Short mmCIF file of C-alpha atoms and ligand atoms in Angstrom, two decimals:
data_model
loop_
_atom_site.label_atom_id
_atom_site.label_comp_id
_atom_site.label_asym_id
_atom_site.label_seq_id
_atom_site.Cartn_x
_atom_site.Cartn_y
_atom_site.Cartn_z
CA UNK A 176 -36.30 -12.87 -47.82
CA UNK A 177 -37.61 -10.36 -45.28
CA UNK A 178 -37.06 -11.60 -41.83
CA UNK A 179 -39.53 -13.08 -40.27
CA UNK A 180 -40.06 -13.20 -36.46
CA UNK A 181 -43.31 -14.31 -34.00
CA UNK A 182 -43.42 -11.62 -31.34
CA UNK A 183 -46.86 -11.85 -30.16
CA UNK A 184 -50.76 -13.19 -31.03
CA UNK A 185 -52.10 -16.21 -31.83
CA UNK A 186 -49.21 -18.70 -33.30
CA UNK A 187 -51.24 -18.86 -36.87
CA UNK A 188 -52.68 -15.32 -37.18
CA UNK A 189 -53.49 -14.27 -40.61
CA UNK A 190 -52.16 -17.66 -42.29
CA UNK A 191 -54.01 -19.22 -44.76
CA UNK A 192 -53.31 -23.03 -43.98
CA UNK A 193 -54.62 -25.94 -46.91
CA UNK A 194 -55.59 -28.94 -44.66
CA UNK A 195 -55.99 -32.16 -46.96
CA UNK A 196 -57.94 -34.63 -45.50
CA UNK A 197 -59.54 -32.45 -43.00
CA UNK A 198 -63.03 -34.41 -42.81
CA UNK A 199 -61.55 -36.82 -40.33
CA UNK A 200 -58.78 -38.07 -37.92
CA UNK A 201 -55.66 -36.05 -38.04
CA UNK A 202 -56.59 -33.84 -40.66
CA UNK A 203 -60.01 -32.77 -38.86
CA UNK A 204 -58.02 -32.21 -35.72
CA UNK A 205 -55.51 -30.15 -37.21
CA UNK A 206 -57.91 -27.94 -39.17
CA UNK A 207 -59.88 -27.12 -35.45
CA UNK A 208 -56.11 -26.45 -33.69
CA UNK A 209 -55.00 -23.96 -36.83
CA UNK A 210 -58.94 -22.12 -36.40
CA UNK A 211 -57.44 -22.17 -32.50
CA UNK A 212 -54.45 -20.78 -33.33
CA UNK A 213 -55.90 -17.96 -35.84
CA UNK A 214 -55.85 -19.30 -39.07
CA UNK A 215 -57.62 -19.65 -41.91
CA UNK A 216 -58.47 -23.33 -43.11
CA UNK A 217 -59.00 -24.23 -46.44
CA UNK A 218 -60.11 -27.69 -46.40
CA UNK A 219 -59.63 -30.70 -48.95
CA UNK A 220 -60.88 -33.76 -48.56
CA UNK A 221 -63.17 -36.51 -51.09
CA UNK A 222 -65.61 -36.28 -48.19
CA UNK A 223 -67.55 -33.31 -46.85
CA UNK A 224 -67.54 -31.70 -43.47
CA UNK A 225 -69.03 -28.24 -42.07
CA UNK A 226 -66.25 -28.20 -39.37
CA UNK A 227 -63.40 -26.13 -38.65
CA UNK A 228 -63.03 -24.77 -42.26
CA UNK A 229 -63.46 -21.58 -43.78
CA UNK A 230 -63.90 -22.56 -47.37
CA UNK A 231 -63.98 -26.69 -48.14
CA UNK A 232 -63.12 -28.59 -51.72
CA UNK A 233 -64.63 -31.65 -52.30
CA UNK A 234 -61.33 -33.51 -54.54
CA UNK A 235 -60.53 -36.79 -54.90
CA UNK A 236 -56.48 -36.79 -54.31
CA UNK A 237 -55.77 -40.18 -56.32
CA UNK A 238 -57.35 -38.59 -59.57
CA UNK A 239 -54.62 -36.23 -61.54
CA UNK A 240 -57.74 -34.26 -63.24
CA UNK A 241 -59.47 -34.04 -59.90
CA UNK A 242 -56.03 -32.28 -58.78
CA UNK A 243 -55.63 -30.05 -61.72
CA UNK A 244 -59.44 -28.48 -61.25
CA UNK A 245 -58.69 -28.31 -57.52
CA UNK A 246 -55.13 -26.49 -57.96
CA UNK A 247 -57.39 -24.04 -60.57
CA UNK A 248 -59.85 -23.84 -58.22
CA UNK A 249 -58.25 -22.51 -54.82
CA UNK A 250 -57.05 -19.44 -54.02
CA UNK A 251 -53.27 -18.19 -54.47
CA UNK A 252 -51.94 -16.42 -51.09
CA UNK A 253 -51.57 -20.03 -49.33
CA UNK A 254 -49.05 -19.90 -46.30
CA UNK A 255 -48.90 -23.86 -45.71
CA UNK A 256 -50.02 -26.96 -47.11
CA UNK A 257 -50.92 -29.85 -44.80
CA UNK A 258 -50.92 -32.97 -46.74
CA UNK A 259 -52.64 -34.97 -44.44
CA UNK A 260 -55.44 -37.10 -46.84
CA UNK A 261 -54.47 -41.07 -46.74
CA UNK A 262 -55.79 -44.67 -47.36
CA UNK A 263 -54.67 -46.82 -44.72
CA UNK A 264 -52.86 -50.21 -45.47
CA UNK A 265 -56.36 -52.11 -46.03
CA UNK A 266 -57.40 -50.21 -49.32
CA UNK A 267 -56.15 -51.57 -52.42
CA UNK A 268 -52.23 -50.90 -53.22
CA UNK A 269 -52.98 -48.49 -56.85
CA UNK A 270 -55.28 -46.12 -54.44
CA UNK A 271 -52.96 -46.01 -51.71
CA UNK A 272 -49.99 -45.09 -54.04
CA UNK A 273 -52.15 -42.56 -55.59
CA UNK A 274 -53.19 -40.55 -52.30
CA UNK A 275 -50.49 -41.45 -49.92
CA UNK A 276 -47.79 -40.75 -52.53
CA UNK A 277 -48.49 -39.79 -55.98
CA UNK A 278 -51.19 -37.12 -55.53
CA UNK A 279 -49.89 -35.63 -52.70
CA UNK A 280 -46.62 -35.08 -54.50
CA UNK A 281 -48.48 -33.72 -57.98
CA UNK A 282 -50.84 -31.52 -55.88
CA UNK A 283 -47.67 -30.29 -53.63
CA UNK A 284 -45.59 -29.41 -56.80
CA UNK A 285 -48.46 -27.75 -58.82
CA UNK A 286 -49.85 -25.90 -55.72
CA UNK A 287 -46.00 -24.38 -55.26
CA UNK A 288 -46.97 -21.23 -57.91
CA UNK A 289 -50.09 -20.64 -55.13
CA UNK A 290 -48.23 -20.27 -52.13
CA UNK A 291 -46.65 -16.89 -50.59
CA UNK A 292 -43.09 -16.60 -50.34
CA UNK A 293 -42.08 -18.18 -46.66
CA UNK A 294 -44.84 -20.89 -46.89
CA UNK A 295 -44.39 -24.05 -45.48
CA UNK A 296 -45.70 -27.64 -46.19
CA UNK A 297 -46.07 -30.60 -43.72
CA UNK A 298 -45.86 -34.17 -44.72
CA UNK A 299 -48.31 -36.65 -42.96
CA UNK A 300 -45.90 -39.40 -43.08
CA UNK A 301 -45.30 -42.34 -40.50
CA UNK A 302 -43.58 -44.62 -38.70
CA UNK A 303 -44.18 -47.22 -41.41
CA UNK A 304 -41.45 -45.08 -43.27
CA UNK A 305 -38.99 -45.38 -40.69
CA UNK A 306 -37.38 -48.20 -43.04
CA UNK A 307 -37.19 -45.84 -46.00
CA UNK A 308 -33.33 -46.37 -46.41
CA UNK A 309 -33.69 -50.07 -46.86
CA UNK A 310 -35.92 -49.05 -50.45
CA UNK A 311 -33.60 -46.75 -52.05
CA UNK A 312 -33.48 -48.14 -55.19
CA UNK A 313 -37.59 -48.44 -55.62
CA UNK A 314 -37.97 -45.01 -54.04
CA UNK A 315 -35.45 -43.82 -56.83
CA UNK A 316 -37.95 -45.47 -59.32
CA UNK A 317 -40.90 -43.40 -58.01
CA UNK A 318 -39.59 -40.21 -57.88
CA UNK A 319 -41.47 -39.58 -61.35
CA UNK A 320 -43.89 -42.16 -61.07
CA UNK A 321 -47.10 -41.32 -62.79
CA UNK A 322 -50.66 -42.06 -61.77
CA UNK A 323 -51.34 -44.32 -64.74
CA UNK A 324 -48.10 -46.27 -63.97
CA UNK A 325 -49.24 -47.22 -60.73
CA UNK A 326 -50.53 -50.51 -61.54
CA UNK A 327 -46.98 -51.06 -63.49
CA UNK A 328 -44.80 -50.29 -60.86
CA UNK A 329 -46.84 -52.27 -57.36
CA UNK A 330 -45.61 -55.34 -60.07
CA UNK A 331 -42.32 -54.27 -60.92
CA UNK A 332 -41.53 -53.36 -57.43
CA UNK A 333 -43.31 -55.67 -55.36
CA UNK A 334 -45.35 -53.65 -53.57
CA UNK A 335 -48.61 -54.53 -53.40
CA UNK A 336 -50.85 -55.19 -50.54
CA UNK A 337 -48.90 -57.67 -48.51
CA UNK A 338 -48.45 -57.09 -45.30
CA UNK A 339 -49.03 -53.69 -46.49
CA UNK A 340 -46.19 -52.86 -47.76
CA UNK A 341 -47.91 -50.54 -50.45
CA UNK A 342 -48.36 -48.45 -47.51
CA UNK A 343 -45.15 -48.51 -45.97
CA UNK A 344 -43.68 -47.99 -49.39
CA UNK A 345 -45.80 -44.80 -50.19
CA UNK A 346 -44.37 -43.40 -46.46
CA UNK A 347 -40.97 -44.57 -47.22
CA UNK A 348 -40.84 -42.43 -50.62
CA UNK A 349 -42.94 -39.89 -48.83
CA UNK A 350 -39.94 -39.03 -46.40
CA UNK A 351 -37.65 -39.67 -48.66
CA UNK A 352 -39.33 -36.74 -51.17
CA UNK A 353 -39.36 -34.97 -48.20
CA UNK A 354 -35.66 -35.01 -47.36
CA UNK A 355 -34.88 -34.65 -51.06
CA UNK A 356 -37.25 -31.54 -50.77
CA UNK A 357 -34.81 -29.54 -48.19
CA UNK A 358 -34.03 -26.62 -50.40
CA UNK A 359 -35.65 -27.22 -53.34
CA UNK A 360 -37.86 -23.63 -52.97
CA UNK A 361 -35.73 -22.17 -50.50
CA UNK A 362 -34.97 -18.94 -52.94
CA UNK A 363 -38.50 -18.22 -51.78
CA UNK A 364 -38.08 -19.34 -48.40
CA UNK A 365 -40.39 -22.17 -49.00
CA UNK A 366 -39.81 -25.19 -46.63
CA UNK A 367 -41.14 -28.72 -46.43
CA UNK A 368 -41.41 -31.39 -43.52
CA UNK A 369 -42.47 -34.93 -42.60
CA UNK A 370 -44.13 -35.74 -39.20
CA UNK A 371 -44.03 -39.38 -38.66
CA UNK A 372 -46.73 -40.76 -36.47
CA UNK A 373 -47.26 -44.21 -34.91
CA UNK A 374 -50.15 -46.01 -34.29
CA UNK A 375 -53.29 -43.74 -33.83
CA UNK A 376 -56.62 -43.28 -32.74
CA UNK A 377 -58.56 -42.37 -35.17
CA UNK A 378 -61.31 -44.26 -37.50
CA UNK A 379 -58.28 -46.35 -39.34
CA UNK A 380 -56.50 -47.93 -36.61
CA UNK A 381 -58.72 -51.19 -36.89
CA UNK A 382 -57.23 -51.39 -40.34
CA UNK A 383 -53.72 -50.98 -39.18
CA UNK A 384 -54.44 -53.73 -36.75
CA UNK A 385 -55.70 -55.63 -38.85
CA UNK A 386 -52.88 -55.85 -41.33
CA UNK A 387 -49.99 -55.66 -38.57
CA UNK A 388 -51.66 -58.20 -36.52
CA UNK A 389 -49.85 -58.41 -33.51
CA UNK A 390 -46.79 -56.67 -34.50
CA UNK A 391 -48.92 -53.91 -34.17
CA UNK A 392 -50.45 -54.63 -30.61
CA UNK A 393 -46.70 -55.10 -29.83
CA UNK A 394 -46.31 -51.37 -31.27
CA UNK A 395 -49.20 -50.17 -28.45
CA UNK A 396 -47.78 -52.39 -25.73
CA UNK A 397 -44.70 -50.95 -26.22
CA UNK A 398 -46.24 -47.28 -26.64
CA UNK A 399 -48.67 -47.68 -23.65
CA UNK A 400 -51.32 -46.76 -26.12
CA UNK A 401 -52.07 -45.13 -29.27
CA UNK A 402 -51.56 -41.64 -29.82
CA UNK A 403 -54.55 -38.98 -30.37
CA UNK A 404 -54.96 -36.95 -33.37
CA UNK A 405 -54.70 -34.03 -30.43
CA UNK A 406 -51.29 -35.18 -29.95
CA UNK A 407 -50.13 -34.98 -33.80
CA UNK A 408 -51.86 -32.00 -34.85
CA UNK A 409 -50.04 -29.30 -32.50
CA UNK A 410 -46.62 -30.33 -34.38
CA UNK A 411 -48.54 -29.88 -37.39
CA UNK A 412 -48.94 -26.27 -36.34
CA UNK A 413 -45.89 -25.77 -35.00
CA UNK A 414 -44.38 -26.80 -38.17
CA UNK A 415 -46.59 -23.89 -40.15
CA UNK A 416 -45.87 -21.22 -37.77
CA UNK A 417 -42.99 -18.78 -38.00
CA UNK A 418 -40.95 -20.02 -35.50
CA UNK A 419 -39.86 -22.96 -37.89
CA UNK A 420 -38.16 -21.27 -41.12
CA UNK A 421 -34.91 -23.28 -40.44
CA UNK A 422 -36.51 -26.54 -39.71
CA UNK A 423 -36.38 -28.19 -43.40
CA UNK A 424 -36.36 -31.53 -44.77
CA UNK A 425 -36.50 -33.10 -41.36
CA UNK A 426 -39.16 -35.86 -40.53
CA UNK A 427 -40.18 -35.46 -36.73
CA UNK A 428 -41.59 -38.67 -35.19
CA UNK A 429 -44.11 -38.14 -32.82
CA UNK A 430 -44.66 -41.65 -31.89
CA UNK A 431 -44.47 -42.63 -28.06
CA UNK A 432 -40.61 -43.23 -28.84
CA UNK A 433 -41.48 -46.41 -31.38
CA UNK A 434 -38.86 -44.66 -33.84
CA UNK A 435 -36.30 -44.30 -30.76
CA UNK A 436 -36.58 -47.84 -30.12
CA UNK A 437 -36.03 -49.14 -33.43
CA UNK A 438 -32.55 -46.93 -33.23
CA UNK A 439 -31.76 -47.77 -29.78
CA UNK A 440 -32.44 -51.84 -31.13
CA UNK A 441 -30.86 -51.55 -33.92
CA UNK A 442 -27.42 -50.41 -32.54
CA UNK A 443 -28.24 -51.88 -28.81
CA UNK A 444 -28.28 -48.91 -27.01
N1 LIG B 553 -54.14 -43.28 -37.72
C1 LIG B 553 -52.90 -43.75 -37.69
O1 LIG B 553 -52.59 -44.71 -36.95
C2 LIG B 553 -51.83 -43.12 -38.54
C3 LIG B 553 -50.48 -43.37 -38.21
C4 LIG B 553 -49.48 -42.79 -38.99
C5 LIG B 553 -49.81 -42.00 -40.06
N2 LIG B 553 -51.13 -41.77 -40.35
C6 LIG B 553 -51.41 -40.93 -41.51
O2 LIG B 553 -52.15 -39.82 -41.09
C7 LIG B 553 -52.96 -39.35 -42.17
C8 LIG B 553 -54.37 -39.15 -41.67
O3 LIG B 553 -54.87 -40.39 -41.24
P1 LIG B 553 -56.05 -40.55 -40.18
O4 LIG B 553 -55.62 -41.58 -39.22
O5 LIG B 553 -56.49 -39.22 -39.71
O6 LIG B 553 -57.16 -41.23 -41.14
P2 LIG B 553 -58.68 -40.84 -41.44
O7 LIG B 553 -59.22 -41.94 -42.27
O8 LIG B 553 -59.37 -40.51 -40.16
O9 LIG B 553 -58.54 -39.52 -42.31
C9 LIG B 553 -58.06 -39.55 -43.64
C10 LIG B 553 -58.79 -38.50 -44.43
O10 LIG B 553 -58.28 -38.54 -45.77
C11 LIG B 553 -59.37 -38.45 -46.66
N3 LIG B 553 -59.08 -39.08 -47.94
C12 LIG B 553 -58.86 -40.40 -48.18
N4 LIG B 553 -58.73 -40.62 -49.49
C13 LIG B 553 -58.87 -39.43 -50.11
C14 LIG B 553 -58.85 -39.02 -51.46
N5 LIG B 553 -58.71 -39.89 -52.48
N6 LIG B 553 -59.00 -37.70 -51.74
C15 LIG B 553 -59.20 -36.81 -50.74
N7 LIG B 553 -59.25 -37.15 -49.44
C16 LIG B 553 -59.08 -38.45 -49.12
C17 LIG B 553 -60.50 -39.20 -45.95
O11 LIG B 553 -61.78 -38.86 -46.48
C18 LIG B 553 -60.31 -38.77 -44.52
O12 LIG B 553 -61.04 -37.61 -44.21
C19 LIG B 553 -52.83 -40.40 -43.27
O13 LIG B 553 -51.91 -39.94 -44.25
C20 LIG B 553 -52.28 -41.60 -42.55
O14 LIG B 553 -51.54 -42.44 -43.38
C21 LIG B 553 -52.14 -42.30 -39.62
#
């Protein structure tokens, strides 16, 4: 692959960047900093906005048809996928293994044919994956996991919607994929990465709350606050610029040092 440098400009000029979930939160926030930066946005989300895109889809991300006619739909000449689309802990487990894991990894894989050679895709993950070594064994189980098994596998593998651990789970496997994912396109130059936010402020953080309970006010204590989608989206971009070809497979917390703490807990640093 040619070399590829940033010398001057705008950090996104000319890229065409595929924000999922760009109607609200993170994903609306990153779609306004990658029109900042000089990009393009094509936007996906099941509900419609007018901002910050150039062209938007209207797909629903837990439906495997849905995904098919959206692949078909957009454009080839893609230079980064943001899957950023996600049903917090509160929605019911089959849904939030469909978006949070299942569709994003079906779209992902069948949008790979669509996307120019040096491309990069970003993971919205979390810091409810930080645990994601703990579930080898059902992760293992997923890694083919279909959408009409869904309903199969919360049984077989216990996770449903306590404590919302369906959404944990879908992060876990999530940056696990992404891990797995380190060279898997890298003839083409093709890289994938996880960012791994805690707590933030954006319309879903009552529903986080509400199934943490005070585990997760501990988690803003601890934090000072929440984050801002302003504070997640700029490692979003930085991740789709140039200036991160040898940055694979790696799942960046950005987190108020939550994942730090766990670590420095866990081995009492
Ligand atoms: N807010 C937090 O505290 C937090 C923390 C860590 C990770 N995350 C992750 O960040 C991502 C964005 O979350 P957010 O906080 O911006 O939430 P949000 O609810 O503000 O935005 C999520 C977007 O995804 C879209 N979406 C949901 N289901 C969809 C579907 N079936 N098809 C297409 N689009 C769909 C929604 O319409 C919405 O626009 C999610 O993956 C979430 O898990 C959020």
């Amino acid at each position: 692959m040619a070399r590829q440098t940033w010398t001057e400009g705008r950090l996104l000029q000319d890229k065409t960047i595929v924000v999922t979930g760009c109607a609200s939160g993170i994903g609306w926030e990153t779609a306004k900093l990658v029109k900042a930066l000089g990009g393009d946005v094509i936007g996906v989300d099941i509900n419609r906005t007018e901002d910050h895109v150039d062209e938007l889809y209207i797909a629903d991300l837990s439906d495997r048809m849905a995904i098919k006619a959206l692949v078909n739909a957009l454009p080839s000449g893609i230079d980064g996928i943001a899957n950023i689309a996600g049903l917090p802990p509160t929605a019911p487990a089959d849904m939030v293994l469909k978006v949070n894991l299942v569709g994003l990894k079906f779209f992902t894989n069948a949008m790979i044919g669509r996307l120019n050679d040096g491309a990069s895709i970003v993971n919205l993950a979390s810091l409810a994956g930080f645990g994601w070594e703990e579930s080898i064994p059902a992760i293992k189980a997923s890694e083919t996991l279909a959408f009409e098994d869904v309903e199969d596998f919360i049984k077989t593998h216990n996770v449903g919607n306590e404590v919302g651990r369906s959404y944990f789970f879908s992060k876990e496997a999530v940056v696990a994929w992404t891990i797995q994912n380190r060279w898997t396109w890298r003839d083409r130059g093709i890289r994938m990465n996880a960012v791994s936010p805690a707590a933030v402020d954006t319309p879903i953080l009552k529903d986080f709350l509400a199934t943490l309970g005070p585990r997760g006010e501990e988690g803003i204590r601890l934090t000072e606050r929440p984050g801002r989608p302003e504070e997640i989206a700029p490692v979003v971009a930085f991740l789709m610029s140039d200036m991160t070809h040898w940055i694979r497979g790696t799942n960046i917390p950005v987190d108020g040092g939550m994942a730090s703490h766990f670590l420095a807990q866990r081995h009492q640093l």
